[in-house]
Short mmCIF file of C-alpha atoms (C1' of nucleotides) in Angstrom, two decimals:
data_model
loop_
_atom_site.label_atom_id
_atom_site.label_comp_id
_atom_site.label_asym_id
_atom_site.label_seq_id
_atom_site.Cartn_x
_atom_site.Cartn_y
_atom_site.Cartn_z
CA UNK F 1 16.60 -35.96 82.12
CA UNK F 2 19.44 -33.82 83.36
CA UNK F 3 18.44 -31.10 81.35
CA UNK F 4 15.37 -29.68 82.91
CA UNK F 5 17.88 -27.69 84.94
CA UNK F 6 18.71 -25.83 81.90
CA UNK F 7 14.92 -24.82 80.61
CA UNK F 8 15.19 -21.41 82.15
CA UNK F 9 18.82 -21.20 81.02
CA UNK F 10 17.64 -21.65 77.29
CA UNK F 11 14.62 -19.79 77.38
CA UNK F 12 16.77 -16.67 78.12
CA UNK F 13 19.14 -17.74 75.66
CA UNK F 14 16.20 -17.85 73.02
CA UNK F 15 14.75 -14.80 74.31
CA UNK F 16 17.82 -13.24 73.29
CA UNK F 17 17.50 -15.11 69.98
CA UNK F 18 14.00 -13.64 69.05
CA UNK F 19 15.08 -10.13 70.11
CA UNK F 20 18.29 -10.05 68.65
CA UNK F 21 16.06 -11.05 65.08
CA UNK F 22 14.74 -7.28 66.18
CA UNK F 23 17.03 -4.91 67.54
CA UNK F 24 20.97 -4.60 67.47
CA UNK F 25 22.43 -6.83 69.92
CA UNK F 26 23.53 -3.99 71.82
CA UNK F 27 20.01 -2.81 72.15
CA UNK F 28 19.70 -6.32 74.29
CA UNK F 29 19.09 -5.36 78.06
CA UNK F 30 19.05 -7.51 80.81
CA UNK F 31 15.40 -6.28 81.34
CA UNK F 32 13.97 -6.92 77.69
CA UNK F 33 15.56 -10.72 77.92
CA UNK F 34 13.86 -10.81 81.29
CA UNK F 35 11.25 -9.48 79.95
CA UNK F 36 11.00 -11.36 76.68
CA UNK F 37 11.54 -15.10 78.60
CA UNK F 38 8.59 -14.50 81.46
CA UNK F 39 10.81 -14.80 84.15
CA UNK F 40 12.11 -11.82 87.15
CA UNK F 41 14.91 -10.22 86.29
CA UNK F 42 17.20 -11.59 89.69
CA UNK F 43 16.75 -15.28 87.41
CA UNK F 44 19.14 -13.56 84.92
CA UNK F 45 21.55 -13.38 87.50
CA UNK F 46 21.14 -17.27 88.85
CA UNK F 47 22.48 -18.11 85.48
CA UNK F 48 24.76 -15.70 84.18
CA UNK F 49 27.33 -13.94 85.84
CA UNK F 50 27.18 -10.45 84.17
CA UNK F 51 25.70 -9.63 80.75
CA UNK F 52 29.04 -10.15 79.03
CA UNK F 53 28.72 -13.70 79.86
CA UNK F 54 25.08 -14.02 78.28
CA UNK F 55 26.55 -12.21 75.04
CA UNK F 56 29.34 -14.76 75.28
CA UNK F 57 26.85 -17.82 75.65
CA UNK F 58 24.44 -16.74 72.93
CA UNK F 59 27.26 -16.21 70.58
CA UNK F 60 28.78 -19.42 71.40
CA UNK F 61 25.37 -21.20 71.15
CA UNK F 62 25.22 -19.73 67.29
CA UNK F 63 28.25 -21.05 66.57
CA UNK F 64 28.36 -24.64 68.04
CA UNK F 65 25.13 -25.05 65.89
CA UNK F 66 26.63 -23.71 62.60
CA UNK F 67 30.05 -26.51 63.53
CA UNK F 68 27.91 -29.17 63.97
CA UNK F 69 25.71 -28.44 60.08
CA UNK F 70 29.23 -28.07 58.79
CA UNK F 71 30.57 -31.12 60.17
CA UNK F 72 27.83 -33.46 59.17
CA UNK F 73 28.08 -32.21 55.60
CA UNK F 74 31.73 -32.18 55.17
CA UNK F 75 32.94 -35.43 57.47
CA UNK F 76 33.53 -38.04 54.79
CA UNK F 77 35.20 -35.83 52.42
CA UNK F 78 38.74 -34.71 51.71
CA UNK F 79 40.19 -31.69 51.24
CA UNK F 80 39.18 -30.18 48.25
CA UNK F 81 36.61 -28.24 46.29
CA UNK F 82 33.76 -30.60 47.00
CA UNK F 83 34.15 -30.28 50.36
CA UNK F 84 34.99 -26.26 50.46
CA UNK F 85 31.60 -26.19 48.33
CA UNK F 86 29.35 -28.04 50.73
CA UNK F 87 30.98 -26.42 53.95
CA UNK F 88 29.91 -22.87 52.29
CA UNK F 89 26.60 -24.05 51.53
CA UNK F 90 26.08 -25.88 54.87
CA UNK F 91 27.27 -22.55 56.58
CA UNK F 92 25.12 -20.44 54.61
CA UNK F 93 22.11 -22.52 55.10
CA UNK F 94 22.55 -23.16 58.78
CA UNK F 95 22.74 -19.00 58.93
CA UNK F 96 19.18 -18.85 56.70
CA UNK F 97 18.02 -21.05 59.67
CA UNK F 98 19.26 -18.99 62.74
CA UNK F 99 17.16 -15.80 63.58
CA UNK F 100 20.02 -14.01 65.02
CA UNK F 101 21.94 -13.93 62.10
CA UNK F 102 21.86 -10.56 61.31
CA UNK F 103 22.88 -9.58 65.14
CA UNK F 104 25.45 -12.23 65.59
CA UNK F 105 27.69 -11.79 62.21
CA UNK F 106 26.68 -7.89 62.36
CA UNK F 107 27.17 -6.97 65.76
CA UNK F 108 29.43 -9.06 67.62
CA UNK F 109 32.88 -7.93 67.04
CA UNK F 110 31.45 -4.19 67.56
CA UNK F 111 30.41 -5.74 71.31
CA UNK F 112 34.04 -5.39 73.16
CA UNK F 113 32.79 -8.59 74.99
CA UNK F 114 33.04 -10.75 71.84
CA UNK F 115 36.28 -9.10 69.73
CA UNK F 116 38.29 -11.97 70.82
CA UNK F 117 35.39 -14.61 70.33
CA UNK F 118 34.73 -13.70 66.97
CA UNK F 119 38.32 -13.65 65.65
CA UNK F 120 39.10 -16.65 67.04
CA UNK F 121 36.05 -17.72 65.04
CA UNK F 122 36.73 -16.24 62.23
CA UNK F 123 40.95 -17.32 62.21
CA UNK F 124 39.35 -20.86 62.59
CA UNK F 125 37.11 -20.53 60.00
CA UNK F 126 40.08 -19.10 57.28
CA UNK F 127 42.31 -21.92 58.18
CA UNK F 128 39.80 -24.88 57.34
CA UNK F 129 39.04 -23.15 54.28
CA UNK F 130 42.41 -22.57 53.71
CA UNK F 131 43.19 -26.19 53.70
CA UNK F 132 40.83 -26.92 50.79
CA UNK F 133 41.49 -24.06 49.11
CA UNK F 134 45.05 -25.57 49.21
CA UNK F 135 44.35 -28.63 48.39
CA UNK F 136 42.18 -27.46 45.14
CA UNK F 137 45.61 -26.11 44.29
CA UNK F 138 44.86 -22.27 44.31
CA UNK F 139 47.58 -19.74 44.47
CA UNK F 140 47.94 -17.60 47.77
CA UNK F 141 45.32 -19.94 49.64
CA UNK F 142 45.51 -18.41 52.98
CA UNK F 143 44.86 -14.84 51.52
CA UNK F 144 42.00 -16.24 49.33
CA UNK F 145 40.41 -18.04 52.31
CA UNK F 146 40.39 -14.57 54.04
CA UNK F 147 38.25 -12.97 51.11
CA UNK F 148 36.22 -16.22 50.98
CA UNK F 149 35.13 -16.09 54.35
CA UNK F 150 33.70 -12.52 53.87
CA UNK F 151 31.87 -13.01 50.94
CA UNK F 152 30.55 -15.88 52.42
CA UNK F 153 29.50 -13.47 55.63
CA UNK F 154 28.34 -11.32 53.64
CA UNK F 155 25.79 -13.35 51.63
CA UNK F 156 24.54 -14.94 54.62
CA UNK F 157 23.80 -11.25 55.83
CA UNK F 158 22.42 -10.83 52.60
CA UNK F 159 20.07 -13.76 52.83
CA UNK F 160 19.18 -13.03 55.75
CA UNK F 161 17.84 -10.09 55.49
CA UNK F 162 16.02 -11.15 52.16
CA UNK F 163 14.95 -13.97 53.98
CA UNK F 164 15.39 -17.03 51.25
CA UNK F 165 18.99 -18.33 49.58
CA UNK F 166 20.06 -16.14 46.96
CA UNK F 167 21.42 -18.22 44.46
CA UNK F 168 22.63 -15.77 42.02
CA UNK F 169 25.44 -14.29 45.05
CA UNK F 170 26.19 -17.66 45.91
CA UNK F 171 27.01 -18.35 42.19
CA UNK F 172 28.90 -15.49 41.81
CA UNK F 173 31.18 -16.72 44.65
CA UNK F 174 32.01 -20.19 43.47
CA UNK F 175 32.97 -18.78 39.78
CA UNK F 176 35.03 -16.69 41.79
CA UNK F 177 36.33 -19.80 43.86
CA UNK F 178 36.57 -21.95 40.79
CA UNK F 179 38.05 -19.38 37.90
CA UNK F 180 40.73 -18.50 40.26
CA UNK F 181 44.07 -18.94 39.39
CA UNK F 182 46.17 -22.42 40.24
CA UNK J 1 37.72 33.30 56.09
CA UNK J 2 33.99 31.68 57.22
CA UNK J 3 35.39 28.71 58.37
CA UNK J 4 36.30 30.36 61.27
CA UNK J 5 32.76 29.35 63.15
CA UNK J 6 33.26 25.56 62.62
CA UNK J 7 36.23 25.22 64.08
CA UNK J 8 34.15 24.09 66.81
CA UNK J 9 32.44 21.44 65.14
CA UNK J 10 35.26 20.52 63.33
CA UNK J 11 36.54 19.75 66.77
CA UNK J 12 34.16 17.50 68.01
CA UNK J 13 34.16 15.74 64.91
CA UNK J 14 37.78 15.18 65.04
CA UNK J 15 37.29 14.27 68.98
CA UNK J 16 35.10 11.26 67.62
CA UNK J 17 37.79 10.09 64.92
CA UNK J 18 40.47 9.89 67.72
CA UNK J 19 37.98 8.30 69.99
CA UNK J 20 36.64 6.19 67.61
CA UNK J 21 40.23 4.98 66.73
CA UNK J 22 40.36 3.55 70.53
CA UNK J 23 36.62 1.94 71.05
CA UNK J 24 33.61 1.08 69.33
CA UNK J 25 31.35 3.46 67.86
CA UNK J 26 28.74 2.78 70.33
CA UNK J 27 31.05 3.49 73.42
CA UNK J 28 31.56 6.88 72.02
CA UNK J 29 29.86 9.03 74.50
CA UNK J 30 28.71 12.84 74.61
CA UNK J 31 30.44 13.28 78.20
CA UNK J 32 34.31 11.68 76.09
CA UNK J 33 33.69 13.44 73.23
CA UNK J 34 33.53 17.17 75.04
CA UNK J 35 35.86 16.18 77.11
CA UNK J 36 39.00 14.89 74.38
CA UNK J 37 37.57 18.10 72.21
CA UNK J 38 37.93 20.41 75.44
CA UNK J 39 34.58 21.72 75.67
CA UNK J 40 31.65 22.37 77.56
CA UNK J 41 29.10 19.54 77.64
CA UNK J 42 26.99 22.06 76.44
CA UNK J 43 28.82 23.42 73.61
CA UNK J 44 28.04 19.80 71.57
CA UNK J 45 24.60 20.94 71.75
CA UNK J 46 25.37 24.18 69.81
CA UNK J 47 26.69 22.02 67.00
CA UNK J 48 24.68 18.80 66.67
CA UNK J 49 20.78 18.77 67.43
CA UNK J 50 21.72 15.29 68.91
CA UNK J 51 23.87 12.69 69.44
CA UNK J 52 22.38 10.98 66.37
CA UNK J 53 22.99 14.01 64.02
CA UNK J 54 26.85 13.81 65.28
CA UNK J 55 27.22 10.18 64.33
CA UNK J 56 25.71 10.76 60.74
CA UNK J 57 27.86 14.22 60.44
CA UNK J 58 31.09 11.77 60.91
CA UNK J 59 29.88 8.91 59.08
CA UNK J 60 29.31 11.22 56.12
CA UNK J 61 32.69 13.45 56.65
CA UNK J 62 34.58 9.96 56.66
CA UNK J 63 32.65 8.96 53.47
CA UNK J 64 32.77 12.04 51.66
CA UNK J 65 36.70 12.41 51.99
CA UNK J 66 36.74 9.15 50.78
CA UNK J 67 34.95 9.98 47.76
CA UNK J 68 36.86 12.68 47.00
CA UNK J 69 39.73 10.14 46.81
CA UNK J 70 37.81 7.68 44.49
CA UNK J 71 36.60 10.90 42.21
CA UNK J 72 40.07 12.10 41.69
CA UNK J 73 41.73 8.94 41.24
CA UNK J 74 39.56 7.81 38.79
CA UNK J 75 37.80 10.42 37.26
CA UNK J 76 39.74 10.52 33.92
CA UNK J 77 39.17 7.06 33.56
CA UNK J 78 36.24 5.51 31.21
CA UNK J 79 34.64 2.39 32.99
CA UNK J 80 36.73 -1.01 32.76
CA UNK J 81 39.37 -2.88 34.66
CA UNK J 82 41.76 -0.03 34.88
CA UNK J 83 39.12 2.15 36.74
CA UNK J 84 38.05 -0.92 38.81
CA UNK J 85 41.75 -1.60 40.16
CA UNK J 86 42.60 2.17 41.04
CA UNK J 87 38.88 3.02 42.63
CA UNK J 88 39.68 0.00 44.83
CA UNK J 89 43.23 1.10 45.62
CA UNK J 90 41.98 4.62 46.29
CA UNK J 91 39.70 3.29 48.76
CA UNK J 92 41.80 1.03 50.75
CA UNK J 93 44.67 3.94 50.36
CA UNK J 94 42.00 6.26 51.74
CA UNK J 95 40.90 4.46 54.33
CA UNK J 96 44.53 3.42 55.83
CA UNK J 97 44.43 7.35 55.98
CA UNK J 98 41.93 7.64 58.35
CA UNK J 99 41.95 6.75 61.72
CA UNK J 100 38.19 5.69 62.24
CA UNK J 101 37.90 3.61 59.97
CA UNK J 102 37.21 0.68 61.54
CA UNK J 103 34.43 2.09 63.82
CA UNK J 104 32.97 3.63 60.69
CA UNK J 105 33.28 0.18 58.23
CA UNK J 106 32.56 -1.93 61.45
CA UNK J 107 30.31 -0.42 63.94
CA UNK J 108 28.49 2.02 61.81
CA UNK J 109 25.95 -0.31 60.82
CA UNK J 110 24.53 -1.77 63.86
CA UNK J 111 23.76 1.81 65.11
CA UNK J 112 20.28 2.20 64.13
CA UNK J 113 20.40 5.73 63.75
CA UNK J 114 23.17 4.75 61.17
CA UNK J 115 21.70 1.89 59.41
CA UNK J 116 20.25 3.38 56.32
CA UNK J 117 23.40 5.71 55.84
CA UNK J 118 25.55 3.00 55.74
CA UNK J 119 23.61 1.10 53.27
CA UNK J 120 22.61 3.83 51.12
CA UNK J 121 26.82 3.56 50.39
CA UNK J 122 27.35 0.53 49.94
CA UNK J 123 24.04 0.43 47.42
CA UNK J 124 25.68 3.11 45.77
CA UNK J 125 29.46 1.36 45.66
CA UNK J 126 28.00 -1.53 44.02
CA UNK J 127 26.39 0.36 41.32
CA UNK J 128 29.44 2.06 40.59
CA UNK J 129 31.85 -1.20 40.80
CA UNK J 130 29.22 -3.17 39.09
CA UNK J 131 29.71 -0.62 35.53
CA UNK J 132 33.44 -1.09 35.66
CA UNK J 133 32.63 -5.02 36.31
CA UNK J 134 29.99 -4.90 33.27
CA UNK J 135 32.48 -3.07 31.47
CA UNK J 136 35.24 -5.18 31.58
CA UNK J 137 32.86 -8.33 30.07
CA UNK J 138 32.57 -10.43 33.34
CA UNK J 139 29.85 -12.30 34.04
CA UNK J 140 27.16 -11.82 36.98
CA UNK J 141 28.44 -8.25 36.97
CA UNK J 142 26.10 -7.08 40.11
CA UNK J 143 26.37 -10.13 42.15
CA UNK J 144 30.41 -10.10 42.08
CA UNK J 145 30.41 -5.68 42.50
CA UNK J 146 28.67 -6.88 45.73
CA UNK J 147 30.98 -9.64 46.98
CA UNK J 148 34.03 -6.98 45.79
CA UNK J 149 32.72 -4.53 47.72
CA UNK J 150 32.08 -7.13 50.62
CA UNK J 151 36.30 -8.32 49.98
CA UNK J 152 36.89 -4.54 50.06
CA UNK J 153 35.94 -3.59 53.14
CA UNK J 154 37.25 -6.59 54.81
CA UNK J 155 40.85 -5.98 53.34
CA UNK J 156 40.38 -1.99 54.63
CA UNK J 157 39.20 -3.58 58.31
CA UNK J 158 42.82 -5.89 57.93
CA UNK J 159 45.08 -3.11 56.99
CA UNK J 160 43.28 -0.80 59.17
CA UNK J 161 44.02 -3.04 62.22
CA UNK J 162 47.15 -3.73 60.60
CA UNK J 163 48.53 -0.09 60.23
CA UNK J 164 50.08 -0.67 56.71
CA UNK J 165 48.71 -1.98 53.13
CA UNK J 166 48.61 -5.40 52.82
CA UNK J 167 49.20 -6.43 49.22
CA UNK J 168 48.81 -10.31 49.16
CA UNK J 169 45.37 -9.41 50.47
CA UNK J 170 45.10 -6.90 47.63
CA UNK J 171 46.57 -9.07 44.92
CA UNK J 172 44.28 -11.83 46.44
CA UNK J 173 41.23 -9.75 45.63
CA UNK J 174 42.53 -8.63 41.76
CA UNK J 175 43.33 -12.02 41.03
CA UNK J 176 39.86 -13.11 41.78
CA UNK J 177 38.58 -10.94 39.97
CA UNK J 178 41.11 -10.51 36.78
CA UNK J 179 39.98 -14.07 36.41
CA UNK J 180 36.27 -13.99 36.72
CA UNK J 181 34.62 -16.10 33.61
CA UNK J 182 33.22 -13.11 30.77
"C1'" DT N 1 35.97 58.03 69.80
"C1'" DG N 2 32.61 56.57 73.21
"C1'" DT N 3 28.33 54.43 74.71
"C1'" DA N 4 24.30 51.37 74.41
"C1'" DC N 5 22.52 47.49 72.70
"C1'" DA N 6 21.99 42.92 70.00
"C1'" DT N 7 23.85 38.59 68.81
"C1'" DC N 8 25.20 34.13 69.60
"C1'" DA N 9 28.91 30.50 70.52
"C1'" DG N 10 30.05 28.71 74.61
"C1'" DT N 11 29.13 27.21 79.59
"C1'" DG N 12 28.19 23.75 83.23
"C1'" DA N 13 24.96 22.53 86.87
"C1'" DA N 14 20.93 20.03 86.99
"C1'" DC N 15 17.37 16.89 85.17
"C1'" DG N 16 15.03 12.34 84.50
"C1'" DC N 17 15.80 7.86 82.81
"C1'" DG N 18 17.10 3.25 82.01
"C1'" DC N 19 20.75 0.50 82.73
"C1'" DG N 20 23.38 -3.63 85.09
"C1'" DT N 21 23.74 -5.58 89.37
"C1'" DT N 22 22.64 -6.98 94.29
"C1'" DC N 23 20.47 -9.35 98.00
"C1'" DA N 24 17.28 -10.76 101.52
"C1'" DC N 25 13.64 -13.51 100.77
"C1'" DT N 26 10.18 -17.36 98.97
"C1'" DG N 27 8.58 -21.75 98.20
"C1'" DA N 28 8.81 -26.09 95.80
"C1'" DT N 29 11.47 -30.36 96.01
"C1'" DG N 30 14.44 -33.86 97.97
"C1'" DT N 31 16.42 -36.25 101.99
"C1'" DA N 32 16.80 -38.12 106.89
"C1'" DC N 33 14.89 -40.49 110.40
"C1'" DT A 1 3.47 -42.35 106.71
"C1'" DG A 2 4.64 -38.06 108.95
"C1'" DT A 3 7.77 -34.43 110.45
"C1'" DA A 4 11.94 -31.53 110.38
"C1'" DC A 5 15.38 -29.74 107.83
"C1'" DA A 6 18.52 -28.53 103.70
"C1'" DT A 7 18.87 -27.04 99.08
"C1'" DC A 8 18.58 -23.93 95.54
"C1'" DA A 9 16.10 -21.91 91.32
"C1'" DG A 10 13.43 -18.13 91.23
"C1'" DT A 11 11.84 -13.39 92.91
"C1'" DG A 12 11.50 -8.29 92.61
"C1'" DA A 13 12.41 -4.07 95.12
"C1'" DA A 14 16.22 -1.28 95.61
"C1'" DC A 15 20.86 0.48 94.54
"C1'" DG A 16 24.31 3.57 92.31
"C1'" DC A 17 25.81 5.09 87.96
"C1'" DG A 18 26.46 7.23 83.62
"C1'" DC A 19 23.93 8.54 80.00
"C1'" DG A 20 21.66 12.20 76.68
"C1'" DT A 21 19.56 16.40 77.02
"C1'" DT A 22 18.10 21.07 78.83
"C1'" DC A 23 18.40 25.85 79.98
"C1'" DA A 24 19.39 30.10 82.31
"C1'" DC A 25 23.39 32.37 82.04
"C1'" DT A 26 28.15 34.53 80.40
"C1'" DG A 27 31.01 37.29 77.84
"C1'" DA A 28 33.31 38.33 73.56
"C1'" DT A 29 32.25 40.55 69.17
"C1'" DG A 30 29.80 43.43 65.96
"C1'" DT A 31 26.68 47.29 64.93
"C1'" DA A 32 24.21 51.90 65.50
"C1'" DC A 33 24.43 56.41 66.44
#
DNA sequence: TGTACATCAGTGAACGCGCGTTCACTGATGTAC
DNA sequence: TGTACATCAGTGAACGCGCGTTCACTGATGTAC
């Protein structure tokens, strides 16, 4: 297989997931994951360097999954409002789906660790949505895309917490989107 | 005078806004915060039952002078778009004042002992926002005071790390809203 | 005015605790011959 | 097939460290008489 070297590797990674649904990520200690996973505490250490590294992994792990939702919804379209509509959607349901949630989008950039990691998420994420926003042929897209990207954040934290898509917020966001000035 | 005994406090409360101004909330120790207010270790005691009670004593000082901001810049004002445009420019005025505030806006609410504080505000921002929303005939009036309050705070985390108002993010944000369906 | 006492903000050494990290070791698996 | 050896994920006791919190004490200030 190749990747039955990686089962213990993942099992911390989704012991982190399932606690992380729990606590703050900075409540995360090296001896809940441990703990959590079934495994001693020096088999942390076999796989990650340092806790930073973990944090780094888990957060990366969130993310890659999230890319790949949003790529397979949005790879045959242009630029444009269709496609800025399903990558929101496709981000905010691939959030609904991810137990850490809450702890990633929450508590990451307050975890010195991940700053840079979630910026450079976050700058990625404003300049794809700049392009469609762009290409829909709203004024000041690049400001916009900033303002989309936390609403968006902040109705996946939203949903998350409730636990089910809230239409109504999501609604709200693409009248904002739509009515917006050209 | 009477204030006399809190100079103290005050103090160690100001200790936390300059600390807070450098690292994450979290980071924010008793041993750094006696030590940049120039007390004993157990003079922090004296003021706060715990380290908990100190966080909520700053989170609520940084709030409250915020309010009084909001109150006086809009308290002439009946509800509509007028009184929607300067409570929002009060806020992101008063919080490019204030040195924490992107511990308080970004940290605060992944510490637990925080939690409920912080969203006991923002429950109570979006019922204010959401009468000057209702007011001024938009549609979805509670769903869209949530995602301004959500564009808010990331504008005051921008300027904040910015060090200056940034009005295309601020125009951005009005003209989303100015042009909201009614 | 002088003396005795009460108050209480402030002190800092000491505490137990849980943390992240280390490391000598184990034991299952694969390879060589 | 059987034996000797190498590899390496996994183990868990032990470590030093910094944390939040405690508490017996200090000493300046106010009050009583």
């Amino acid at each position: 297989m190749g990747t039955a070297e990686h089962v213990t590797r993942t099992a911390l990674l989704d012991a982190g997931v399932a606690l992380a649904s729990l606590r703050s990520l900075h409540q995360l200690s090296v001896n809940d994951l441990v703990k959590q996973a079934g495994v001693a505490k020096g088999t942390f250490y076999v796989h990650f360097a340092d806790r930073t590294s973990y944090l780094v992994a888990l957060h990366r792990r969130f993310h890659d999954e999230l890319w790949t939702r949003i790529s397979t919804a949005t790879s045959t379209l242009p630029p444009g409002p269709e496609r800025l509509h399903r990558s929101i959607t496709a981000y905010l349901d691939g959030c609904l789906d991810q137990p850490a949630t809450r702890a990633i989008l929450f508590d990451a950039h307050s975890e010195p660790a991940l700053r840079d990691h979630v910026n450079g998420r976050n700058t990625q994420s404003i300049k794809v949505l700049s392009i469609d926003l762009r290409a829909s042929g709203i004024a000041r897209p690049s400001e916009k895309a900033h303002l989309v990207v936390a609403m968006t954040v902040e109705i996946a934290l939203s949903e998350s917490r409730a636990g089910r898509r809230l239409g109504a917020l999501r609604s709200a966001l693409f009248e904002f989107v739509a009515a917006s000035p050209t």
